[in-house]
Amino acid sequence: MYPRLSIRVAAAILALPCLVADAAGTADAPRRPQSDSEIVAKLRPGALPASERESRQWRLDLERNPTNLPLALASARRSVQRARDEADPRQLGAAMAALAPWWSDNEPGPEVRVLRAIIRQSLHEFEPAIRDLEAAVQGSPRHAQAWLTLCSLHTLRGNFASARGAALQLGKLSDPFTTLAVAAQIGSLTGHAAQAQSSLTQLLESEPAGTPPELRRWAETLTAEIADRRGDFDAAGNHFRKAIRLGPRDPYLLATYSDFLLDRGHRGEVADLLQGWDHADGLLLRQVEATGNPALARELGDRLDSAFARGDKLHLREAARFELRIRHRPGRALTLALENWDLQREPADVRILFEAATAARDRKALETVRTWMESTGLEDIHIPHPPTQNHRE
Amino acid sequence: MSSLHPLRLPGSRILKEPKPWRLWRSLLLLGLWILATESRASAHSSSRAFLHLRRTTEAIHGRVEIPLRDLEERLGLDANDDGSLTWGEIRRREQDLCDYVTRRLVFEAKGGRVPLGLAPVEVSRHEGEPYLSLDLNVSPIPQTDEFRIRYAILLDQDSLHQCLIQAEWSGETRIAAHGREEVSFPAVSTAVPGIPWTSLVTEGAHHIWTGYDHLLFLFALLLPSVLHRTRTGWVPAGRSRDVVREVVKVVTAFTVAHSITLCAATLGWIHLPGRFVETTIAASILLAALANLTGSPPPNSMDSPWRFNLPPWIRPRGWMVAFTFGLIHGFGFASVLETLGLERGGLLHPLIGFNIGVEAGQLAVVALFLPVALWLRSSQLYRTAVLPGASILILLLAGGWMLERALDLRFMPF
C-alpha cells in the first residue's frame, strides 16, 4: 500500500506549489531594478549627435521664448527631416509643438503655412494641407517648395490634372532635374510609363554636375518603381540597388525595395535589409512577411490594433496588408483598403485594394479598381488588367 | 493629350530657361524636399502616457506611466551620453523627474488644487517600450461633484503626445492631448449602482484565488485537519466525519471573523493602516505554518521532530486560530473592496455580494483539498513529508512577505 500511496503523496506535493504559482500569475508590473548599472532603455547606438544636441537646445530656448519665429521654423524643419529619416511620428509632434503659437492661425506667413502643410501631409490630413499650400502659392507664387509639395500631394491623391498644373509652375522656378523627375512620375501614372522610364534613365545617365545625392536617390527610386510596375524587373533591381548605395537609411526606399524583393521571392535579402528597423511599423510589416516570425507578427498586430483604437489613420494601407497577408482576413482587409482609398491613390493603394477585393470576392471594389485603371491609364503588372477577368465567382 | 502633359515639359520652355543655380541651392538649403510621399514607411507609434486612477473614500490612488525616451529628450537623463539609460542615471534624477510630473499633472476639485503625492520612481514597459512609472496619491479630496485633471506632461515638446486617463470608478477612459489638456471625471462613482451581483461575487471569489496570502493561510490551517496531535506526534484522524466537522469549524470561524471586520472596515467604523494589516496577515500565515511544525503537546515534550516549543496561545484549536486571524484578514478584504470604488451610500449589496464570492472561493479551495487530504491522511508520507514540507514552504513565503511588508522592501517574486 505504501509505495502506491507515496506516488499519490508525491503528486500532492507537486500539485501544491503549482497551485500557488498559478494563483500568483505573471504580471509585468513596474519595478525598481536592483542594480544601478542595469540598462533600462536603449536610446541610440552611441553619444547624442551634435545636431540633436543643438535641436534640444533650440527647444529649450523656444520654451522660454515660444514666439521666436526663425528659431521655431528651424526647429520644426529639423524635426520634419528627422521624422522622414527615422520614420518616427514623434518628430512630427515635435515639429507641431515648435509651430504651436501659429498652428491654429488662419493667416500665418508663407513659411509657417508650407511647413504646416508638410506636417499635415505626413499626418494624412490631406485636405487642410492642400488648402494651406494653395493659400501659400497665392500669396507667394514663387515659392518652389510650396509648388513641389502641392504637386506631390495632388499626385498622391490621384488628381493628376492639378498635379500637372503644379509641376508646370514648379518648372518655372526649380532646377531641370527635379522638374523632369516630377513630370516623369506623373506621366508614369497616367499611361506613359515607358516614356517616363526612358526619360528618367537618360536623365540619370546625363546627371548634371553637383546633383545632390538625395535627389539622385529619389530619382533612382522613382525609376525603379516605374520599371517594376512595367515588369522590367532587371532594370528595377538595378535602379533600386543604385538608390540603396546612395543612401541606405531612407525608410521610403527600404519599404519599396523590400516590396520588390518580396514579390521576387527574395525573402532572405529583405530580412537583412531591414535589420534594426523594427520600430517602423511599415518596415516591420515587410520583415514579418519576409520571415513569418510569429512574435514579430504579434507585436505588429498589437501596434496596428492600438493605432486603430486611437483613430490613427496613418497606418490604413499597412493595416489592410497585414490583415490580408498575415491574419488572412480578407473582409477586414477590404474594409481598411477602401477606407484608405478615400485618402490616397498611389499605385500601392490601388494594389492593396485589388488584392483585398480579389480575396474577398467583392465585385464592386474590383469594379472601382478597373474604372480607376482605365480612367488614369495606370500600368501595373501586379494588377492584372482588367481585373474582372481574373475573377470567377 | 493635354499641352500640360509633363512628358512634354522637357521640350517646353521650362527647360530652355534654366533657372540660376542660386535658386536651386536655396531650395535645397530648405532641407525639406518632400521628394516622395513618405506614407509607405510611416512608422512607430506616437508617444503615449497612461494614467490609471482608483478611488477610495478619502483619496485617489493611481499610477502614471510616461515613455522614458521622451523624458530623456526633455530632461537629458543620459548623464554619461553613451546612448543607454541605466537605472542609476534615472535614480540620480529622481527628484527632477518627480518635480517635472508634479508641475505638469494637476488635480483640482472645487476649483482648488489637491496635493499630489508621488511614490519612488519605478520602470515598466508597454508594447516593448520602456516607461517611467510613478504611483501617486491625491488627497484629501473635498466633497465635490467632479475632479478636473490638467495634464501638461510632454505636450509642449510633442503636440501628438497623448495620455490615456482611466478612472476605475467611472469605468471611462479619457484622452488628454494638445488642445484638450483638461479632463474631468465625476467624483462620485457612477458605477456603484451598476456593479452587478455577478461581478461582485466573481471579484470576491477571484480575490481568494489570486490573493494567495488568504489561500496559504487556509492551507496552513487545513493541512493538519486530517491529523490528530498526540504525545508522540501526529497520527491520522479516525473518522472522516470528525475531520469534516473540524474543517467546517475552521472555515466557519474564519468566515465569521473576516466578515465582521470586512463590514466594520467598509462601513468606516474601524480603520487600520494598510501596511500594518498586510504585515499582520503575513505574520498570521507564518504562525499558522509554524504551529504545524510543532508536532506535539505538551510544550515540554522533546518528541517534536522540530524542537520548537511555542507558547501555548498559538497552539489552541484550529478554529480559534482561524477566528483570531480571520479578523485581520477581513481588513485585507476590505481594502480590495475599497478599490472597486464604492461610496458609503449603497454599501450593503456590494458587501454581501463580495462576501458571498469570498466564501464561494473558499469552499472551492476546501472542496479541492479535503478529498485529497482524507485520501492521503493515513500515509506515513503525509505526516512526514506533505505536512512539514508544505508548512516549511508556506513559512518561508510568509516570512518573506512579512519582512517585505514590514520594511517596505520589494524582493519577493510575487
Short mmCIF file of C-alpha atoms in Angstrom, two decimals, chain A residues 285 304 308 315-325 327 332-333 336-337 352:
data_model
loop_
_atom_site.label_atom_id
_atom_site.label_comp_id
_atom_site.label_asym_id
_atom_site.label_seq_id
_atom_site.Cartn_x
_atom_site.Cartn_y
_atom_site.Cartn_z
CA LEU A 285 5.34 44.59 -41.80
CA LEU A 304 -1.63 48.35 -35.51
CA PHE A 308 -6.52 51.85 -34.91
CA HIS A 315 -1.46 53.00 -40.99
CA LEU A 316 -4.51 52.11 -43.07
CA ARG A 317 -2.56 50.75 -46.03
CA GLU A 318 -0.21 48.74 -43.82
CA ALA A 319 -3.10 47.54 -41.68
CA ALA A 320 -5.02 46.33 -44.74
CA ARG A 321 -1.96 44.46 -45.98
CA PHE A 322 -1.39 42.95 -42.55
CA GLU A 323 -4.99 41.75 -42.34
CA LEU A 324 -4.79 40.27 -45.82
CA ARG A 325 -1.37 38.65 -45.86
CA ARG A 327 -4.05 37.47 -40.49
CA ARG A 332 -11.41 43.22 -42.76
CA ALA A 333 -8.58 43.93 -45.19
CA LEU A 336 -9.43 49.07 -44.44
CA ALA A 337 -8.30 49.21 -48.08
CA ILE A 352 -3.88 46.56 -51.91
#
